């Protein structure tokens, strides 16, 4: 009996259920030559994706055409000292005291305000009414921008995410992404210039004034970073929150355990990042020929690293297709650091700078949502469906609950 062909990553079959395809890839075709759309090589095994993130042979030169057209040049494209300095200029706001003392109240307030819109209704769509709005509201508030412009920010980051995941090279998606860069620049540059002259107590003012060894960020640098922050910080946290609640509701015993012991939220988040990561693929470009499972990738090729496949590799995890917040491989204390076992935040020098911000947002949101919805459950007859290929998460999450008096 002939084994079924592995679905093409551009196919509707793949988009409907990539996890079946991931299993086939890992076992039968760990290195696939992608001819259509974005040409390159697809890798799916944990050891190969981990190497692509950790090994400096794999560069981010692909971001010159994948990111720069919509964001402008960001520190993700840089290497060596230039990368170190630019990352150091922005990193302090997303860790330690700055995050806890300055921005934790912003996170808590935005979470509470959104839950207030449905906490007495007894029903909600946690995607439309909360997850898609919460991280954007937080970032906009952190930057000191106007939350009344939420619809514009959401439209921009949706267009940018579509551009980044445009594997089929749809010209309409490309054009919308390029137009977004112009619209965002027209919006942000005047605000950045005003903030330089009249700084406040917000992240945008901090970026305008940050300096390391004589290096400061230009208006274009700051605009590009804000574009990256809204996109990466919005889309990923949005999908992580929705996916975590979908996973927990689908496993009532684990949901109850988390409700009773909130210290387990960190484990639930870590397992969600492994089991249903918000970003399913990241690209890299090797500077020399590289031997991986299944063959050799030529220098200069685009390598499509399938995080969603690597995070379910049976060579790394026991029962990888099961959601289990108690799995022994989980290390919740390092799940949002560069020492994480999963690959959802990448690894190495390009490990996600906003990982601790995302962790804080998820923990605040989960605590407040569970307080407001102690008996949260799916709406009758509703089953969540994941959507997306480049990024992926529940398109909707309709729930019912008994309002707390």
Short mmCIF file of C-alpha atoms in Angstrom, two decimals:
data_model
loop_
_atom_site.label_atom_id
_atom_site.label_comp_id
_atom_site.label_asym_id
_atom_site.label_seq_id
_atom_site.Cartn_x
_atom_site.Cartn_y
_atom_site.Cartn_z
CA UNK A 1 0.00 0.00 0.00
CA UNK A 2 1.47 3.36 -1.06
CA UNK A 3 1.71 6.05 1.60
CA UNK A 4 -0.34 9.19 1.01
CA UNK A 5 1.58 12.10 -0.48
CA UNK A 6 2.55 14.88 1.90
CA UNK A 7 0.20 17.84 1.35
CA UNK A 8 1.83 20.91 -0.20
CA UNK A 9 2.10 23.79 2.29
CA UNK A 10 0.21 26.00 -0.19
CA UNK A 11 -2.74 23.61 -0.39
CA UNK A 12 -6.15 23.89 1.27
CA UNK A 13 -5.58 20.40 2.71
CA UNK A 14 -2.48 21.60 4.54
CA UNK A 15 -4.23 24.72 5.85
CA UNK A 16 -7.10 22.60 7.19
CA UNK A 17 -4.84 20.31 9.25
CA UNK A 18 -1.09 20.96 9.06
CA UNK A 19 -0.36 18.58 11.95
CA UNK A 20 -0.97 15.44 9.86
CA UNK A 21 1.34 16.84 7.20
CA UNK A 22 3.94 17.67 9.84
CA UNK A 23 4.05 14.03 10.97
CA UNK A 24 4.59 12.86 7.39
CA UNK A 25 7.32 15.42 6.81
CA UNK A 26 9.25 14.57 9.98
CA UNK A 27 9.11 10.83 9.30
CA UNK A 28 9.32 10.59 5.50
CA UNK A 29 10.51 13.92 4.05
CA UNK A 30 12.50 15.92 6.61
CA UNK A 31 13.88 18.11 3.78
CA UNK A 32 11.47 19.19 1.04
CA UNK A 33 12.35 21.34 -1.96
CA UNK A 34 9.64 23.99 -2.27
CA UNK A 35 9.21 25.05 -5.91
CA UNK A 36 5.99 27.07 -5.97
CA UNK A 37 5.47 30.51 -4.45
CA UNK A 38 8.49 31.23 -2.25
CA UNK A 39 11.15 28.77 -3.48
CA UNK A 40 13.31 27.15 -0.84
CA UNK A 41 13.69 24.18 1.48
CA UNK A 42 11.27 23.06 4.19
CA UNK A 43 12.62 21.52 7.40
CA UNK A 44 10.44 19.95 10.08
CA UNK A 45 12.52 17.99 12.61
CA UNK A 46 13.32 19.54 15.98
CA UNK A 47 17.08 19.10 15.71
CA UNK A 48 17.16 20.80 12.30
CA UNK A 49 14.94 23.76 13.24
CA UNK A 50 16.84 24.19 16.52
CA UNK A 51 20.10 24.29 14.57
CA UNK A 52 18.72 26.82 12.10
CA UNK A 53 17.89 29.14 15.01
CA UNK A 54 21.13 28.61 16.97
CA UNK A 55 23.79 28.22 14.30
CA UNK A 56 25.19 31.51 12.98
CA UNK A 57 25.61 29.84 9.59
CA UNK A 58 21.86 30.48 9.23
CA UNK A 59 21.42 34.21 8.68
CA UNK A 60 18.35 36.46 8.62
CA UNK A 61 19.24 37.82 5.17
CA UNK A 62 15.79 36.64 4.06
CA UNK A 63 14.29 39.50 6.08
CA UNK A 64 15.68 41.93 3.49
CA UNK A 65 12.81 40.86 1.21
CA UNK A 66 10.43 39.38 3.77
CA UNK A 67 10.34 42.11 6.45
CA UNK A 68 11.97 45.30 5.18
CA UNK A 69 9.40 46.06 2.45
CA UNK A 70 6.65 46.40 5.08
CA UNK A 71 8.49 47.42 8.27
CA UNK A 72 11.62 49.16 7.10
CA UNK A 73 15.00 47.91 8.31
CA UNK A 74 14.80 46.39 11.79
CA UNK A 75 17.38 44.93 14.16
CA UNK A 76 16.23 41.44 13.10
CA UNK A 77 18.17 41.94 9.86
CA UNK A 78 21.35 43.03 11.61
CA UNK A 79 24.30 41.02 12.88
CA UNK A 80 27.35 41.48 15.06
CA UNK A 81 27.80 44.67 17.04
CA UNK A 82 25.15 46.54 15.07
CA UNK A 83 22.56 43.97 16.15
CA UNK A 84 23.77 43.94 19.76
CA UNK A 85 23.54 47.71 20.13
CA UNK A 86 20.15 48.07 18.41
CA UNK A 87 18.66 45.23 20.44
CA UNK A 88 20.09 46.73 23.64
CA UNK A 89 18.38 50.04 22.86
CA UNK A 90 14.90 48.47 22.88
CA UNK A 91 15.25 45.43 25.17
CA UNK A 92 15.12 47.10 28.63
CA UNK A 93 11.42 48.01 28.28
CA UNK A 94 10.53 44.34 27.90
CA UNK A 95 12.15 42.82 30.95
CA UNK A 96 12.75 43.21 34.67
CA UNK A 97 11.84 46.30 36.63
CA UNK A 98 10.77 48.44 33.69
CA UNK A 99 8.21 45.83 32.63
CA UNK A 100 6.90 45.09 36.13
CA UNK A 101 6.79 48.61 37.55
CA UNK A 102 5.97 50.71 34.50
CA UNK A 103 3.95 48.51 32.18
CA UNK A 104 2.31 45.86 34.38
CA UNK A 105 -0.35 48.39 35.50
CA UNK A 106 -0.98 49.20 31.82
CA UNK A 107 -1.47 45.50 31.06
CA UNK A 108 -3.80 44.96 34.03
CA UNK A 109 -5.91 48.03 33.22
CA UNK A 110 -6.37 47.17 29.56
CA UNK A 111 -7.29 43.60 30.44
CA UNK A 112 -9.87 44.71 33.00
CA UNK A 113 -11.43 47.28 30.65
CA UNK A 114 -11.99 44.68 27.92
CA UNK A 115 -13.43 42.08 30.30
CA UNK A 116 -15.78 44.74 31.70
CA UNK A 117 -17.49 44.85 28.28
CA UNK A 118 -18.74 41.25 28.64
CA UNK A 119 -18.23 40.11 32.26
CA UNK A 120 -21.96 40.44 33.06
CA UNK A 121 -23.24 39.03 29.75
CA UNK A 122 -22.66 35.35 30.50
CA UNK A 123 -21.30 34.84 27.00
CA UNK A 124 -18.46 36.12 24.82
CA UNK A 125 -16.31 35.41 21.80
CA UNK A 126 -12.88 35.42 23.42
CA UNK A 127 -11.20 36.03 20.06
CA UNK A 128 -13.28 38.92 18.71
CA UNK A 129 -14.05 40.57 22.05
CA UNK A 130 -10.76 40.03 23.85
CA UNK A 131 -7.74 38.31 22.27
CA UNK A 132 -7.54 40.37 19.07
CA UNK A 133 -7.90 43.62 21.01
CA UNK A 134 -5.95 43.11 24.22
CA UNK A 135 -2.29 42.97 23.04
CA UNK A 136 -2.79 45.81 20.55
CA UNK A 137 -4.41 48.00 23.23
CA UNK A 138 -1.49 47.25 25.56
CA UNK A 139 1.18 48.11 22.98
CA UNK A 140 -0.63 51.25 21.85
CA UNK A 141 -0.93 52.32 25.50
CA UNK A 142 2.73 51.54 26.17
CA UNK A 143 3.74 53.68 23.19
CA UNK A 144 1.49 56.52 24.29
CA UNK A 145 -0.63 56.38 21.11
CA UNK A 146 -4.38 56.86 20.76
CA UNK A 147 -6.40 53.69 21.41
CA UNK A 148 -9.23 55.23 19.38
CA UNK A 149 -7.10 54.27 16.35
CA UNK A 150 -7.30 50.56 17.26
CA UNK A 151 -9.09 49.66 14.02
CA UNK A 152 -6.27 51.20 11.97
CA UNK A 153 -3.57 49.41 13.96
CA UNK A 154 -5.42 46.11 13.61
CA UNK A 155 -5.85 46.63 9.86
CA UNK A 156 -2.15 47.43 9.46
CA UNK A 157 -0.83 44.47 11.40
CA UNK A 158 -3.27 42.11 9.67
CA UNK A 159 -1.96 43.30 6.28
CA UNK A 160 1.65 42.91 7.41
CA UNK A 161 1.09 39.39 8.74
CA UNK A 162 -0.55 38.45 5.43
CA UNK A 163 2.49 39.86 3.58
CA UNK A 164 4.93 37.89 5.75
CA UNK A 165 3.01 34.67 5.20
CA UNK A 166 2.39 35.25 1.49
CA UNK A 167 3.96 31.95 0.43
CA UNK A 168 1.93 31.89 -2.79
CA UNK A 169 3.12 35.42 -3.72
CA UNK A 170 -0.40 36.77 -4.20
CA UNK A 171 0.09 40.24 -5.78
CA UNK A 172 -2.88 41.78 -3.95
CA UNK A 173 -1.47 40.72 -0.59
CA UNK A 174 1.91 42.14 -1.60
CA UNK A 175 0.44 45.46 -2.68
CA UNK A 176 -1.59 45.84 0.51
CA UNK A 177 1.49 45.16 2.63
CA UNK A 178 3.58 47.74 0.76
CA UNK A 179 0.80 50.32 1.06
CA UNK A 180 0.64 49.67 4.81
CA UNK A 181 4.29 50.71 5.24
CA UNK A 182 3.52 54.09 3.68
CA UNK A 183 0.34 54.59 5.72
CA UNK A 184 2.04 53.63 8.98
CA UNK A 185 5.00 55.93 8.30
CA UNK A 186 2.68 58.86 7.55
CA UNK A 187 0.95 58.20 10.89
CA UNK A 188 4.01 57.55 13.08
CA UNK A 189 6.81 59.86 11.90
CA UNK A 190 5.07 63.12 12.95
CA UNK A 191 4.27 61.59 16.36
CA UNK A 192 7.89 60.48 16.80
CA UNK A 193 9.13 63.97 15.94
CA UNK A 194 6.74 65.58 18.44
CA UNK A 195 7.78 63.09 21.12
CA UNK A 196 11.45 63.96 20.58
CA UNK A 197 10.65 67.62 21.27
CA UNK A 198 8.20 66.93 24.10
CA UNK A 199 8.99 63.55 25.69
CA UNK A 200 6.59 61.91 28.09
CA UNK A 201 6.62 58.83 30.31
CA UNK A 202 5.82 56.35 27.53
CA UNK A 203 7.80 53.77 25.58
CA UNK A 204 7.92 55.90 22.44
CA UNK A 205 9.60 58.72 24.38
CA UNK A 206 12.04 56.22 25.88
CA UNK A 207 12.97 54.98 22.41
CA UNK A 208 13.46 58.57 21.21
CA UNK A 209 15.91 59.26 24.04
CA UNK A 210 17.69 55.89 24.28
CA UNK A 211 21.43 56.01 23.63
CA UNK A 212 24.23 53.46 23.91
CA UNK A 213 27.84 54.44 23.26
CA UNK A 214 26.78 57.38 21.14
CA UNK A 215 24.25 55.40 19.08
CA UNK A 216 20.65 56.59 18.98
CA UNK A 217 17.67 55.42 16.95
CA UNK A 218 16.61 57.52 13.97
CA UNK A 219 12.96 58.37 13.29
CA UNK A 220 12.93 55.60 10.67
CA UNK A 221 14.48 53.11 13.14
CA UNK A 222 11.79 53.86 15.73
CA UNK A 223 8.99 53.71 13.19
CA UNK A 224 10.25 50.33 11.92
CA UNK A 225 10.51 48.95 15.47
CA UNK A 226 6.97 50.13 16.33
CA UNK A 227 5.67 48.45 13.19
CA UNK A 228 7.46 45.23 14.16
CA UNK A 229 6.22 45.48 17.76
CA UNK A 230 2.57 45.96 16.78
CA UNK A 231 2.73 43.06 14.34
CA UNK A 232 4.77 40.53 16.31
CA UNK A 233 3.39 41.53 19.70
CA UNK A 234 -0.19 41.75 18.55
CA UNK A 235 -0.60 38.68 16.36
CA UNK A 236 1.34 36.23 18.51
CA UNK A 237 -0.15 37.12 21.89
CA UNK A 238 -3.63 37.28 20.37
CA UNK A 239 -3.33 33.72 19.08
CA UNK A 240 -1.53 32.40 22.17
CA UNK A 241 -4.32 33.54 24.52
CA UNK A 242 -7.07 32.14 22.32
CA UNK A 243 -5.23 28.85 21.77
CA UNK A 244 -4.50 28.39 25.47
CA UNK A 245 -8.14 28.79 26.44
CA UNK A 246 -9.25 26.51 23.60
CA UNK A 247 -6.76 23.87 24.76
CA UNK A 248 -7.75 24.15 28.43
CA UNK A 249 -11.49 24.09 27.73
CA UNK A 250 -10.90 20.97 25.62
CA UNK A 251 -9.20 19.40 28.68
CA UNK A 252 -11.55 20.19 31.61
CA UNK A 253 -9.38 18.48 34.22
CA UNK A 254 -6.41 20.65 33.29
CA UNK A 255 -8.60 23.77 33.16
CA UNK A 256 -9.83 23.04 36.68
CA UNK A 257 -6.28 22.46 37.88
CA UNK A 258 -5.23 25.87 36.52
CA UNK A 259 -8.31 27.54 37.99
CA UNK A 260 -7.48 26.12 41.43
CA UNK A 261 -3.72 26.70 41.23
CA UNK A 262 -2.83 29.79 39.24
CA UNK A 263 0.89 28.99 39.38
CA UNK A 264 0.05 26.42 36.67
CA UNK A 265 -0.71 29.21 34.19
CA UNK A 266 2.98 29.31 33.30
CA UNK A 267 2.90 25.60 32.46
CA UNK A 268 -0.32 25.98 30.45
CA UNK A 269 1.27 28.80 28.46
CA UNK A 270 4.47 26.82 27.87
CA UNK A 271 2.53 23.77 26.69
CA UNK A 272 0.36 25.92 24.41
CA UNK A 273 3.48 27.39 22.82
CA UNK A 274 4.68 23.85 22.16
CA UNK A 275 1.38 22.24 21.16
CA UNK A 276 -0.27 25.06 19.17
CA UNK A 277 2.35 27.79 18.63
CA UNK A 278 1.04 31.11 17.29
CA UNK A 279 3.83 31.27 14.68
CA UNK A 280 4.18 28.06 12.69
CA UNK A 281 7.08 28.98 10.42
CA UNK A 282 10.11 31.25 10.40
CA UNK A 283 12.60 31.59 7.55
CA UNK A 284 16.38 31.60 7.57
CA UNK A 285 19.10 31.75 4.87
CA UNK A 286 22.39 29.82 5.25
CA UNK A 287 25.61 31.58 4.27
CA UNK A 288 27.18 28.27 3.17
CA UNK A 289 26.05 24.79 2.17
CA UNK A 290 24.53 23.00 5.17
CA UNK A 291 23.87 19.29 5.69
CA UNK A 292 20.56 18.59 7.44
CA UNK A 293 18.31 15.57 7.86
CA UNK A 294 17.45 14.45 4.35
CA UNK A 295 20.17 16.22 2.39
CA UNK A 296 22.13 19.41 1.78
CA UNK A 297 20.73 22.95 1.64
CA UNK A 298 22.74 25.19 -0.73
CA UNK A 299 24.13 28.51 0.48
CA UNK A 300 21.79 31.43 -0.08
CA UNK A 301 18.64 29.28 -0.15
CA UNK A 302 15.51 30.19 1.79
CA UNK A 303 14.91 27.67 4.59
CA UNK A 304 11.32 27.46 5.87
CA UNK A 305 11.61 26.30 9.49
CA UNK A 306 8.38 24.61 10.58
CA UNK A 307 8.05 25.43 14.28
CA UNK A 308 4.63 23.78 14.40
CA UNK A 309 6.21 20.50 13.23
CA UNK A 310 9.40 20.67 15.31
CA UNK A 311 7.43 21.31 18.50
CA UNK A 312 5.63 17.98 18.01
CA UNK A 313 8.67 15.91 17.12
CA UNK A 314 8.41 12.49 18.75
CA UNK A 315 12.21 12.43 18.94
CA UNK A 316 11.99 15.31 21.41
CA UNK A 317 8.65 14.89 23.21
CA UNK A 318 6.66 11.97 24.62
CA UNK A 319 3.14 11.76 23.15
CA UNK A 320 3.73 15.05 21.28
CA UNK A 321 0.20 15.24 19.82
CA UNK A 322 -1.33 15.39 23.31
CA UNK A 323 -1.87 18.64 25.24
CA UNK A 324 -0.50 18.02 28.75
CA UNK A 325 0.48 20.85 31.09
CA UNK A 326 2.01 18.26 33.42
CA UNK A 327 4.38 16.72 30.86
CA UNK A 328 7.82 16.19 32.46
CA UNK A 329 9.67 17.87 29.58
CA UNK A 330 8.05 21.23 30.39
CA UNK A 331 10.25 23.78 32.11
CA UNK A 332 7.93 26.66 32.87
CA UNK A 333 10.68 28.67 34.56
CA UNK A 334 12.60 28.90 31.27
CA UNK A 335 9.70 28.67 28.78
CA UNK A 336 9.87 32.39 28.02
CA UNK A 337 13.65 32.60 27.89
CA UNK A 338 16.35 31.67 25.39
CA UNK A 339 16.69 28.36 27.31
CA UNK A 340 13.15 27.28 26.38
CA UNK A 341 12.71 23.71 25.18
CA UNK A 342 10.04 24.65 22.63
CA UNK A 343 10.89 26.75 19.57
CA UNK A 344 7.90 29.13 19.54
CA UNK A 345 10.05 32.18 20.38
CA UNK A 346 12.95 30.99 18.17
CA UNK A 347 16.39 30.67 19.80
CA UNK A 348 19.83 32.22 19.67
CA UNK A 349 20.60 35.89 19.13
CA UNK A 350 17.22 36.46 17.49
CA UNK A 351 15.22 35.00 20.38
CA UNK A 352 12.00 37.03 20.69
CA UNK A 353 12.75 40.27 22.54
CA UNK A 354 9.12 40.51 23.68
CA UNK A 355 8.82 37.01 25.17
CA UNK A 356 8.53 38.22 28.77
CA UNK A 357 5.98 40.86 27.76
CA UNK A 358 3.90 38.12 26.11
CA UNK A 359 4.22 35.90 29.20
CA UNK A 360 3.11 38.77 31.46
CA UNK A 361 0.14 39.59 29.22
CA UNK A 362 -0.96 35.95 29.09
CA UNK A 363 -0.68 35.47 32.86
CA UNK A 364 -2.61 38.68 33.63
CA UNK A 365 -5.28 37.84 31.05
CA UNK A 366 -5.70 34.25 32.24
CA UNK A 367 -6.03 35.27 35.88
CA UNK A 368 -8.58 37.97 35.17
CA UNK A 369 -10.58 35.86 32.70
CA UNK A 370 -10.77 32.90 35.10
CA UNK A 371 -11.89 35.24 37.90
CA UNK A 372 -14.64 36.64 35.67
CA UNK A 373 -15.60 33.27 34.15
CA UNK A 374 -15.04 30.56 36.79
CA UNK A 375 -17.17 27.99 34.92
CA UNK A 376 -16.14 28.96 31.38
CA UNK A 377 -17.18 26.45 28.72
CA UNK A 378 -17.81 26.36 25.00
CA UNK A 379 -21.11 27.71 23.73
CA UNK A 380 -23.54 24.90 22.95
CA UNK A 381 -22.81 23.34 19.57
CA UNK A 382 -19.66 25.42 19.00
CA UNK A 383 -16.30 23.88 18.13
CA UNK A 384 -13.25 26.13 17.65
CA UNK A 385 -11.47 25.91 14.31
CA UNK A 386 -7.84 26.90 13.80
CA UNK A 387 -7.06 29.13 10.83
CA UNK A 388 -3.80 30.20 9.25
CA UNK A 389 -0.57 28.74 7.87
CA UNK A 390 2.22 31.22 8.70
CA UNK A 391 0.51 32.16 11.98
CA UNK A 392 -2.29 30.00 13.31
CA UNK A 393 -4.94 30.06 16.02
CA UNK A 394 -8.69 29.80 16.68
CA UNK A 395 -10.69 32.06 14.36
CA UNK A 396 -13.39 32.32 17.02
CA UNK A 397 -13.89 31.06 20.58
CA UNK A 398 -17.49 31.39 21.69
CA UNK A 399 -17.95 30.62 25.37
CA UNK A 400 -20.63 30.68 28.06
CA UNK A 401 -20.18 31.30 31.77
CA UNK A 402 -22.07 32.27 34.90
CA UNK A 403 -21.40 35.95 35.65
CA UNK A 404 -19.72 36.62 38.98
CA UNK A 405 -21.76 38.87 41.26
#
